[in-house]
Amino acid sequence: LYFPAAAALVFIIAKRRGVWRSAAALALAPLTLLAYACFVEPRILLTRAHEIELARCMATGGSARIAVFSDMHLGVFGNAMPARRIARAVNAADPDAVLIAGDFTYWLAPEKFETAFAALAEIEAPAFAVTGNHDVGLPGPDVGAPLSEALSTIGLTVLDDAIATIEISGRKVEIAGLSDLWAENQKLALLENRGPAPRLVLTHNPATIRTLLPRQSVDLMVAGHTHGGQINLPVVTCAFFPSMCRLTLGGLAETERGPVFVTTGTGMVILPMRFNAAPQIDVLNLRWRA
């Protein structure tokens, strides 16, 4: 209905004077912003690179290129970013590995998983994932088990409370996955013994970093959950959702327990809109010293 409404308001602005023109202009501006937030920005997919140097010295120096995304939220909203576009953007970034920080679903029935996520099989680099709060029933139905099975079938490695070690350019990199914070069953003991290789910790909620004990250290935690605010209005968004802004809505944050990178996600919840928080693939160019 935006287009006939906008046409009518433009007509009033052109033909009327005084209060009618002012009222039409005042109505057209927010209506246009709402249309942009619903129809345009959710279909923009950005790729942004970030240079990150790990603080801890390792056995050998090295580098890695890691693509990160999260919060696909496929299900209710027809304007959500499709998996095929995400897979193509990830492949275009040419990463060494891919980390997916949970919240794949938004009231999506398990029988639709195969179709909805099939295109993620096109990702060429080794891909690792964890589930998010919406995947495990917080809120909504708990579809964690069938989702993990479907993702494993298409070639993703699901690391809910598990560790994988991969080689990048002949150097080992450890990826530790933690299940969702709200489910309250994270196995943080996985992080108590750390070897000489860089350790990347993948989880959904960045607030996980605050629950770690000093002996449970990380070299870099990667998370999602915030959507970059989804509708990101300066000052206003953080006033309403202070917990999301306490670390960062998106990007790198330094904490006492280590650095956290928060990717702003590709999907939506509650409202089928994004504003000032376009869907994004983040590429982390990591370096570490010997």
PDB file of C-alpha atoms in Angstrom, residues 4-275:
ATOM      1  CA  PRO A   4      -0.662   4.502  -3.749  1.00  0.00           C
ATOM      2  CA  ALA A   5      -0.377   6.213  -0.368  1.00  0.00           C
ATOM      3  CA  ALA A   6       2.866   7.931  -1.385  1.00  0.00           C
ATOM      4  CA  ALA A   7       1.343   8.974  -4.726  1.00  0.00           C
ATOM      5  CA  ALA A   8      -1.652  10.496  -2.947  1.00  0.00           C
ATOM      6  CA  LEU A   9       0.574  12.374  -0.501  1.00  0.00           C
ATOM      7  CA  VAL A  10       2.804  13.691  -3.295  1.00  0.00           C
ATOM      8  CA  PHE A  11      -0.313  14.871  -5.129  1.00  0.00           C
ATOM      9  CA  ILE A  12      -1.471  16.747  -2.022  1.00  0.00           C
ATOM     10  CA  ILE A  13       1.961  18.312  -1.584  1.00  0.00           C
ATOM     11  CA  ALA A  14       1.963  19.449  -5.218  1.00  0.00           C
ATOM     12  CA  LYS A  15      -1.622  20.724  -5.396  1.00  0.00           C
ATOM     13  CA  ARG A  16      -2.495  21.997  -1.935  1.00  0.00           C
ATOM     14  CA  ARG A  17      -1.166  24.787   0.216  1.00  0.00           C
ATOM     15  CA  GLY A  18      -0.841  25.548   3.905  1.00  0.00           C
ATOM     16  CA  VAL A  19      -1.707  22.949   6.505  1.00  0.00           C
ATOM     17  CA  TRP A  20      -2.640  20.277   3.951  1.00  0.00           C
ATOM     18  CA  ARG A  21       0.790  20.452   2.305  1.00  0.00           C
ATOM     19  CA  SER A  22       2.577  20.395   5.665  1.00  0.00           C
ATOM     20  CA  ALA A  23       0.536  17.474   6.942  1.00  0.00           C
ATOM     21  CA  ALA A  24       1.127  15.476   3.754  1.00  0.00           C
ATOM     22  CA  ALA A  25       4.876  16.115   3.924  1.00  0.00           C
ATOM     23  CA  LEU A  26       4.969  15.084   7.589  1.00  0.00           C
ATOM     24  CA  ALA A  27       3.155  11.856   6.731  1.00  0.00           C
ATOM     25  CA  LEU A  28       5.240  11.056   3.653  1.00  0.00           C
ATOM     26  CA  ALA A  29       8.622  11.204   5.405  1.00  0.00           C
ATOM     27  CA  PRO A  30       8.028   8.516   8.072  1.00  0.00           C
ATOM     28  CA  LEU A  31       6.019   6.413   5.625  1.00  0.00           C
ATOM     29  CA  THR A  32       8.973   6.422   3.226  1.00  0.00           C
ATOM     30  CA  LEU A  33      11.391   5.507   6.023  1.00  0.00           C
ATOM     31  CA  LEU A  34       9.152   2.604   7.036  1.00  0.00           C
ATOM     32  CA  ALA A  35       8.974   1.393   3.435  1.00  0.00           C
ATOM     33  CA  TYR A  36      12.770   1.590   3.142  1.00  0.00           C
ATOM     34  CA  ALA A  37      13.219  -0.300   6.415  1.00  0.00           C
ATOM     35  CA  CYS A  38      10.847  -3.043   5.295  1.00  0.00           C
ATOM     36  CA  PHE A  39      11.519  -3.426   1.557  1.00  0.00           C
ATOM     37  CA  VAL A  40      15.026  -2.104   0.890  1.00  0.00           C
ATOM     38  CA  GLU A  41      17.484  -2.407   3.753  1.00  0.00           C
ATOM     39  CA  PRO A  42      16.662  -6.048   4.653  1.00  0.00           C
ATOM     40  CA  ARG A  43      17.705  -6.974   1.091  1.00  0.00           C
ATOM     41  CA  ILE A  44      21.027  -5.113   1.201  1.00  0.00           C
ATOM     42  CA  LEU A  45      23.907  -7.474   1.981  1.00  0.00           C
ATOM     43  CA  LEU A  46      27.186  -5.825   2.902  1.00  0.00           C
ATOM     44  CA  THR A  47      30.627  -7.389   3.309  1.00  0.00           C
ATOM     45  CA  ARG A  48      32.995  -5.589   5.658  1.00  0.00           C
ATOM     46  CA  ALA A  49      36.584  -6.446   6.507  1.00  0.00           C
ATOM     47  CA  HIS A  50      38.171  -5.949   9.932  1.00  0.00           C
ATOM     48  CA  GLU A  51      41.868  -6.110  10.855  1.00  0.00           C
ATOM     49  CA  ILE A  52      42.360  -7.841  14.220  1.00  0.00           C
ATOM     50  CA  GLU A  53      45.643  -8.711  15.916  1.00  0.00           C
ATOM     51  CA  LEU A  54      45.429 -11.302  18.682  1.00  0.00           C
ATOM     52  CA  ALA A  55      47.140 -10.157  21.861  1.00  0.00           C
ATOM     53  CA  ARG A  56      48.662 -13.464  22.996  1.00  0.00           C
ATOM     54  CA  CYS A  57      51.917 -14.662  21.457  1.00  0.00           C
ATOM     55  CA  MET A  58      51.587 -18.155  19.941  1.00  0.00           C
ATOM     56  CA  ALA A  59      54.091 -20.911  19.209  1.00  0.00           C
ATOM     57  CA  THR A  60      54.397 -19.574  15.671  1.00  0.00           C
ATOM     58  CA  GLY A  61      53.154 -16.394  14.029  1.00  0.00           C
ATOM     59  CA  GLY A  62      50.429 -16.563  11.430  1.00  0.00           C
ATOM     60  CA  SER A  63      47.272 -15.152   9.933  1.00  0.00           C
ATOM     61  CA  ALA A  64      43.793 -16.295   8.959  1.00  0.00           C
ATOM     62  CA  ARG A  65      40.836 -14.889   7.055  1.00  0.00           C
ATOM     63  CA  ILE A  66      37.562 -15.771   8.807  1.00  0.00           C
ATOM     64  CA  ALA A  67      34.085 -14.979   7.444  1.00  0.00           C
ATOM     65  CA  VAL A  68      31.411 -14.484  10.102  1.00  0.00           C
ATOM     66  CA  PHE A  69      27.641 -14.159   9.972  1.00  0.00           C
ATOM     67  CA  SER A  70      24.678 -14.945  12.222  1.00  0.00           C
ATOM     68  CA  ASP A  71      20.985 -14.483  12.934  1.00  0.00           C
ATOM     69  CA  MET A  72      19.562 -15.620   9.603  1.00  0.00           C
ATOM     70  CA  HIS A  73      16.138 -16.046  11.271  1.00  0.00           C
ATOM     71  CA  LEU A  74      14.548 -17.850   8.370  1.00  0.00           C
ATOM     72  CA  GLY A  75      10.892 -18.593   8.944  1.00  0.00           C
ATOM     73  CA  VAL A  76       8.161 -16.017   9.433  1.00  0.00           C
ATOM     74  CA  PHE A  77       9.402 -13.114   7.336  1.00  0.00           C
ATOM     75  CA  GLY A  78       9.446 -13.407   3.550  1.00  0.00           C
ATOM     76  CA  ASN A  79      11.896 -10.517   3.225  1.00  0.00           C
ATOM     77  CA  ALA A  80      14.641 -12.265   5.232  1.00  0.00           C
ATOM     78  CA  MET A  81      17.989 -12.598   3.470  1.00  0.00           C
ATOM     79  CA  PRO A  82      17.993 -15.958   1.625  1.00  0.00           C
ATOM     80  CA  ALA A  83      20.700 -18.520   2.316  1.00  0.00           C
ATOM     81  CA  ARG A  84      21.883 -18.558  -1.300  1.00  0.00           C
ATOM     82  CA  ARG A  85      22.810 -14.865  -1.291  1.00  0.00           C
ATOM     83  CA  ILE A  86      24.670 -15.335   1.984  1.00  0.00           C
ATOM     84  CA  ALA A  87      26.596 -18.331   0.642  1.00  0.00           C
ATOM     85  CA  ARG A  88      27.590 -16.443  -2.505  1.00  0.00           C
ATOM     86  CA  ALA A  89      28.779 -13.428  -0.508  1.00  0.00           C
ATOM     87  CA  VAL A  90      30.807 -15.674   1.796  1.00  0.00           C
ATOM     88  CA  ASN A  91      32.458 -17.424  -1.141  1.00  0.00           C
ATOM     89  CA  ALA A  92      33.230 -14.075  -2.781  1.00  0.00           C
ATOM     90  CA  ALA A  93      35.132 -13.088   0.380  1.00  0.00           C
ATOM     91  CA  ASP A  94      37.392 -16.138  -0.088  1.00  0.00           C
ATOM     92  CA  PRO A  95      37.826 -16.987   3.616  1.00  0.00           C
ATOM     93  CA  ASP A  96      39.942 -19.746   5.173  1.00  0.00           C
ATOM     94  CA  ALA A  97      37.031 -20.708   7.438  1.00  0.00           C
ATOM     95  CA  VAL A  98      33.481 -19.598   8.227  1.00  0.00           C
ATOM     96  CA  LEU A  99      31.882 -19.071  11.650  1.00  0.00           C
ATOM     97  CA  ILE A 100      28.079 -18.905  11.991  1.00  0.00           C
ATOM     98  CA  ALA A 101      26.957 -17.552  15.362  1.00  0.00           C
ATOM     99  CA  GLY A 102      23.480 -19.071  15.713  1.00  0.00           C
ATOM    100  CA  ASP A 103      19.810 -18.099  15.427  1.00  0.00           C
ATOM    101  CA  PHE A 104      19.185 -19.819  12.123  1.00  0.00           C
ATOM    102  CA  THR A 105      15.413 -19.994  12.643  1.00  0.00           C
ATOM    103  CA  TYR A 106      12.392 -17.861  13.486  1.00  0.00           C
ATOM    104  CA  TRP A 107       9.392 -20.149  13.959  1.00  0.00           C
ATOM    105  CA  LEU A 108      10.536 -22.292  11.032  1.00  0.00           C
ATOM    106  CA  ALA A 109       9.099 -25.836  10.974  1.00  0.00           C
ATOM    107  CA  PRO A 110      11.741 -28.605  10.992  1.00  0.00           C
ATOM    108  CA  GLU A 111      10.367 -30.136   7.785  1.00  0.00           C
ATOM    109  CA  LYS A 112      11.412 -26.926   5.998  1.00  0.00           C
ATOM    110  CA  PHE A 113      15.013 -26.936   7.225  1.00  0.00           C
ATOM    111  CA  GLU A 114      16.387 -28.885   4.269  1.00  0.00           C
ATOM    112  CA  THR A 115      14.978 -26.440   1.721  1.00  0.00           C
ATOM    113  CA  ALA A 116      15.664 -23.266   3.711  1.00  0.00           C
ATOM    114  CA  PHE A 117      19.328 -23.988   4.471  1.00  0.00           C
ATOM    115  CA  ALA A 118      20.317 -26.155   1.485  1.00  0.00           C
ATOM    116  CA  ALA A 119      22.255 -23.313  -0.177  1.00  0.00           C
ATOM    117  CA  LEU A 120      24.679 -23.140   2.773  1.00  0.00           C
ATOM    118  CA  ALA A 121      26.138 -26.350   1.349  1.00  0.00           C
ATOM    119  CA  GLU A 122      27.608 -24.130  -1.397  1.00  0.00           C
ATOM    120  CA  ILE A 123      29.989 -22.492   1.098  1.00  0.00           C
ATOM    121  CA  GLU A 124      33.417 -23.632  -0.031  1.00  0.00           C
ATOM    122  CA  ALA A 125      35.488 -23.047   3.138  1.00  0.00           C
ATOM    123  CA  PRO A 126      35.136 -25.206   6.260  1.00  0.00           C
ATOM    124  CA  ALA A 127      32.067 -23.855   8.109  1.00  0.00           C
ATOM    125  CA  PHE A 128      31.375 -24.097  11.857  1.00  0.00           C
ATOM    126  CA  ALA A 129      28.149 -23.180  13.648  1.00  0.00           C
ATOM    127  CA  VAL A 130      26.437 -22.980  17.011  1.00  0.00           C
ATOM    128  CA  THR A 131      22.751 -22.648  17.791  1.00  0.00           C
ATOM    129  CA  GLY A 132      21.122 -19.506  19.196  1.00  0.00           C
ATOM    130  CA  ASN A 133      18.308 -18.765  21.613  1.00  0.00           C
ATOM    131  CA  HIS A 134      15.582 -18.886  18.944  1.00  0.00           C
ATOM    132  CA  ASP A 135      16.873 -22.269  17.783  1.00  0.00           C
ATOM    133  CA  VAL A 136      16.577 -23.828  21.232  1.00  0.00           C
ATOM    134  CA  GLY A 137      13.157 -22.551  22.229  1.00  0.00           C
ATOM    135  CA  LEU A 138      13.923 -19.225  23.916  1.00  0.00           C
ATOM    136  CA  PRO A 139      11.368 -18.152  22.669  1.00  0.00           C
ATOM    137  CA  GLY A 140       9.514 -20.531  20.373  1.00  0.00           C
ATOM    138  CA  PRO A 141       9.799 -24.284  19.909  1.00  0.00           C
ATOM    139  CA  ASP A 142      13.085 -26.024  20.661  1.00  0.00           C
ATOM    140  CA  VAL A 143      14.336 -27.196  17.253  1.00  0.00           C
ATOM    141  CA  GLY A 144      17.995 -27.473  18.222  1.00  0.00           C
ATOM    142  CA  ALA A 145      18.299 -31.219  17.595  1.00  0.00           C
ATOM    143  CA  PRO A 146      16.671 -31.374  14.123  1.00  0.00           C
ATOM    144  CA  LEU A 147      18.428 -28.137  13.147  1.00  0.00           C
ATOM    145  CA  SER A 148      21.852 -29.492  14.126  1.00  0.00           C
ATOM    146  CA  GLU A 149      21.120 -32.655  12.172  1.00  0.00           C
ATOM    147  CA  ALA A 150      20.048 -30.701   9.085  1.00  0.00           C
ATOM    148  CA  LEU A 151      23.097 -28.441   9.218  1.00  0.00           C
ATOM    149  CA  SER A 152      25.433 -31.406   9.650  1.00  0.00           C
ATOM    150  CA  THR A 153      23.812 -33.093   6.652  1.00  0.00           C
ATOM    151  CA  ILE A 154      24.670 -30.156   4.386  1.00  0.00           C
ATOM    152  CA  GLY A 155      28.287 -30.082   5.563  1.00  0.00           C
ATOM    153  CA  LEU A 156      28.406 -27.624   8.453  1.00  0.00           C
ATOM    154  CA  THR A 157      30.124 -28.629  11.690  1.00  0.00           C
ATOM    155  CA  VAL A 158      27.896 -27.821  14.675  1.00  0.00           C
ATOM    156  CA  LEU A 159      30.038 -27.062  17.726  1.00  0.00           C
ATOM    157  CA  ASP A 160      27.602 -26.646  20.602  1.00  0.00           C
ATOM    158  CA  ASP A 161      29.967 -27.266  23.535  1.00  0.00           C
ATOM    159  CA  ALA A 162      32.655 -28.887  21.419  1.00  0.00           C
ATOM    160  CA  ILE A 163      36.095 -28.030  20.052  1.00  0.00           C
ATOM    161  CA  ALA A 164      37.522 -28.466  16.547  1.00  0.00           C
ATOM    162  CA  THR A 165      41.082 -27.856  15.363  1.00  0.00           C
ATOM    163  CA  ILE A 166      41.757 -26.874  11.769  1.00  0.00           C
ATOM    164  CA  GLU A 167      44.878 -26.023   9.796  1.00  0.00           C
ATOM    165  CA  ILE A 168      45.177 -22.717   7.959  1.00  0.00           C
ATOM    166  CA  SER A 169      48.312 -22.266   5.859  1.00  0.00           C
ATOM    167  CA  GLY A 170      49.948 -25.076   7.800  1.00  0.00           C
ATOM    168  CA  ARG A 171      49.198 -23.550  11.204  1.00  0.00           C
ATOM    169  CA  LYS A 172      46.674 -24.905  13.687  1.00  0.00           C
ATOM    170  CA  VAL A 173      43.690 -22.825  14.813  1.00  0.00           C
ATOM    171  CA  GLU A 174      41.357 -24.017  17.566  1.00  0.00           C
ATOM    172  CA  ILE A 175      37.622 -23.278  17.334  1.00  0.00           C
ATOM    173  CA  ALA A 176      35.640 -23.819  20.540  1.00  0.00           C
ATOM    174  CA  GLY A 177      31.850 -23.659  20.296  1.00  0.00           C
ATOM    175  CA  LEU A 178      29.584 -22.821  23.232  1.00  0.00           C
ATOM    176  CA  SER A 179      25.835 -23.440  23.307  1.00  0.00           C
ATOM    177  CA  ASP A 180      23.475 -20.529  23.880  1.00  0.00           C
ATOM    178  CA  LEU A 181      23.849 -18.534  27.095  1.00  0.00           C
ATOM    179  CA  TRP A 182      20.112 -18.420  27.843  1.00  0.00           C
ATOM    180  CA  ALA A 183      19.847 -22.214  27.804  1.00  0.00           C
ATOM    181  CA  GLU A 184      22.122 -22.155  30.883  1.00  0.00           C
ATOM    182  CA  ASN A 185      24.061 -25.311  30.079  1.00  0.00           C
ATOM    183  CA  GLN A 186      27.256 -23.973  28.508  1.00  0.00           C
ATOM    184  CA  LYS A 187      30.274 -26.195  29.172  1.00  0.00           C
ATOM    185  CA  LEU A 188      32.714 -23.442  30.032  1.00  0.00           C
ATOM    186  CA  ALA A 189      35.200 -26.013  31.283  1.00  0.00           C
ATOM    187  CA  LEU A 190      36.128 -26.475  27.610  1.00  0.00           C
ATOM    188  CA  LEU A 191      38.045 -23.212  27.881  1.00  0.00           C
ATOM    189  CA  GLU A 192      40.171 -24.052  30.917  1.00  0.00           C
ATOM    190  CA  ASN A 193      43.096 -25.708  29.143  1.00  0.00           C
ATOM    191  CA  ARG A 194      44.597 -23.735  26.299  1.00  0.00           C
ATOM    192  CA  GLY A 195      47.359 -24.864  23.982  1.00  0.00           C
ATOM    193  CA  PRO A 196      49.825 -22.940  21.830  1.00  0.00           C
ATOM    194  CA  ALA A 197      47.395 -22.455  18.913  1.00  0.00           C
ATOM    195  CA  PRO A 198      45.065 -19.429  18.589  1.00  0.00           C
ATOM    196  CA  ARG A 199      41.681 -20.136  20.194  1.00  0.00           C
ATOM    197  CA  LEU A 200      38.536 -18.682  18.636  1.00  0.00           C
ATOM    198  CA  VAL A 201      35.404 -19.143  20.741  1.00  0.00           C
ATOM    199  CA  LEU A 202      32.144 -19.190  18.798  1.00  0.00           C
ATOM    200  CA  THR A 203      28.868 -18.554  20.625  1.00  0.00           C
ATOM    201  CA  HIS A 204      25.591 -16.764  20.021  1.00  0.00           C
ATOM    202  CA  ASN A 205      25.257 -14.266  22.851  1.00  0.00           C
ATOM    203  CA  PRO A 206      28.247 -11.948  23.383  1.00  0.00           C
ATOM    204  CA  ALA A 207      27.323 -11.557  27.066  1.00  0.00           C
ATOM    205  CA  THR A 208      28.854 -15.024  27.491  1.00  0.00           C
ATOM    206  CA  ILE A 209      32.218 -13.285  27.901  1.00  0.00           C
ATOM    207  CA  ARG A 210      31.061 -11.891  31.260  1.00  0.00           C
ATOM    208  CA  THR A 211      30.365 -15.361  32.658  1.00  0.00           C
ATOM    209  CA  LEU A 212      33.923 -16.641  32.183  1.00  0.00           C
ATOM    210  CA  LEU A 213      36.274 -17.220  35.080  1.00  0.00           C
ATOM    211  CA  PRO A 214      39.880 -15.978  34.814  1.00  0.00           C
ATOM    212  CA  ARG A 215      41.116 -19.464  33.937  1.00  0.00           C
ATOM    213  CA  GLN A 216      38.592 -19.710  31.076  1.00  0.00           C
ATOM    214  CA  SER A 217      40.410 -17.478  28.628  1.00  0.00           C
ATOM    215  CA  VAL A 218      39.925 -16.820  24.937  1.00  0.00           C
ATOM    216  CA  ASP A 219      41.987 -15.229  22.205  1.00  0.00           C
ATOM    217  CA  LEU A 220      38.872 -13.967  20.416  1.00  0.00           C
ATOM    218  CA  MET A 221      35.183 -14.619  21.052  1.00  0.00           C
ATOM    219  CA  VAL A 222      32.843 -14.362  18.043  1.00  0.00           C
ATOM    220  CA  ALA A 223      29.120 -13.827  18.618  1.00  0.00           C
ATOM    221  CA  GLY A 224      25.929 -12.408  17.120  1.00  0.00           C
ATOM    222  CA  HIS A 225      22.510 -11.855  18.750  1.00  0.00           C
ATOM    223  CA  THR A 226      22.352  -8.036  18.669  1.00  0.00           C
ATOM    224  CA  HIS A 227      21.291  -7.556  15.006  1.00  0.00           C
ATOM    225  CA  GLY A 228      23.209  -4.284  15.259  1.00  0.00           C
ATOM    226  CA  GLY A 229      20.070  -3.010  16.958  1.00  0.00           C
ATOM    227  CA  GLN A 230      18.028  -4.058  13.860  1.00  0.00           C
ATOM    228  CA  ILE A 231      16.301  -0.677  13.972  1.00  0.00           C
ATOM    229  CA  ASN A 232      19.310   1.322  15.079  1.00  0.00           C
ATOM    230  CA  LEU A 233      18.358   4.833  16.124  1.00  0.00           C
ATOM    231  CA  PRO A 234      21.242   6.746  17.709  1.00  0.00           C
ATOM    232  CA  VAL A 235      20.792   7.047  21.486  1.00  0.00           C
ATOM    233  CA  VAL A 236      17.198   5.730  21.317  1.00  0.00           C
ATOM    234  CA  THR A 237      18.061   2.073  20.590  1.00  0.00           C
ATOM    235  CA  CYS A 238      20.588   1.834  23.409  1.00  0.00           C
ATOM    236  CA  ALA A 239      18.192   3.608  25.782  1.00  0.00           C
ATOM    237  CA  PHE A 240      15.586   0.910  25.184  1.00  0.00           C
ATOM    238  CA  PHE A 241      18.010  -2.035  24.965  1.00  0.00           C
ATOM    239  CA  PRO A 242      20.944  -1.160  27.234  1.00  0.00           C
ATOM    240  CA  SER A 243      22.035  -4.793  27.656  1.00  0.00           C
ATOM    241  CA  MET A 244      22.810  -5.069  23.939  1.00  0.00           C
ATOM    242  CA  CYS A 245      24.874  -1.896  23.969  1.00  0.00           C
ATOM    243  CA  ARG A 246      26.805  -2.767  27.120  1.00  0.00           C
ATOM    244  CA  LEU A 247      29.455  -4.540  25.044  1.00  0.00           C
ATOM    245  CA  THR A 248      28.744  -3.373  21.499  1.00  0.00           C
ATOM    246  CA  LEU A 249      25.933  -3.505  18.955  1.00  0.00           C
ATOM    247  CA  GLY A 250      28.498  -4.645  16.413  1.00  0.00           C
ATOM    248  CA  GLY A 251      32.228  -4.837  15.861  1.00  0.00           C
ATOM    249  CA  LEU A 252      35.125  -5.449  18.243  1.00  0.00           C
ATOM    250  CA  ALA A 253      34.878  -4.886  21.999  1.00  0.00           C
ATOM    251  CA  GLU A 254      37.681  -5.322  24.536  1.00  0.00           C
ATOM    252  CA  THR A 255      36.788  -6.875  27.897  1.00  0.00           C
ATOM    253  CA  GLU A 256      38.644  -8.138  30.951  1.00  0.00           C
ATOM    254  CA  ARG A 257      38.184 -11.731  29.765  1.00  0.00           C
ATOM    255  CA  GLY A 258      39.325 -11.036  26.205  1.00  0.00           C
ATOM    256  CA  PRO A 259      38.162  -9.435  22.956  1.00  0.00           C
ATOM    257  CA  VAL A 260      34.680 -10.073  21.537  1.00  0.00           C
ATOM    258  CA  PHE A 261      33.654  -9.549  17.934  1.00  0.00           C
ATOM    259  CA  VAL A 262      29.895  -9.139  17.417  1.00  0.00           C
ATOM    260  CA  THR A 263      28.506  -9.638  13.926  1.00  0.00           C
ATOM    261  CA  THR A 264      25.266  -7.765  13.260  1.00  0.00           C
ATOM    262  CA  GLY A 265      23.431 -10.603  11.512  1.00  0.00           C
ATOM    263  CA  THR A 266      21.372 -10.920   8.361  1.00  0.00           C
ATOM    264  CA  GLY A 267      17.786 -11.490   9.560  1.00  0.00           C
ATOM    265  CA  MET A 268      15.039  -9.981  11.714  1.00  0.00           C
ATOM    266  CA  VAL A 269      12.735 -10.732  14.629  1.00  0.00           C
ATOM    267  CA  ILE A 270       9.546  -9.080  15.952  1.00  0.00           C
ATOM    268  CA  LEU A 271       9.369  -6.555  13.083  1.00  0.00           C
ATOM    269  CA  PRO A 272      10.232  -7.400   9.442  1.00  0.00           C
ATOM    270  CA  MET A 273      12.462  -4.333   9.244  1.00  0.00           C
ATOM    271  CA  ARG A 274      16.059  -3.181   9.436  1.00  0.00           C
ATOM    272  CA  PHE A 275      17.184   0.435   9.638  1.00  0.00           C
TER     273      PHE A 275
END
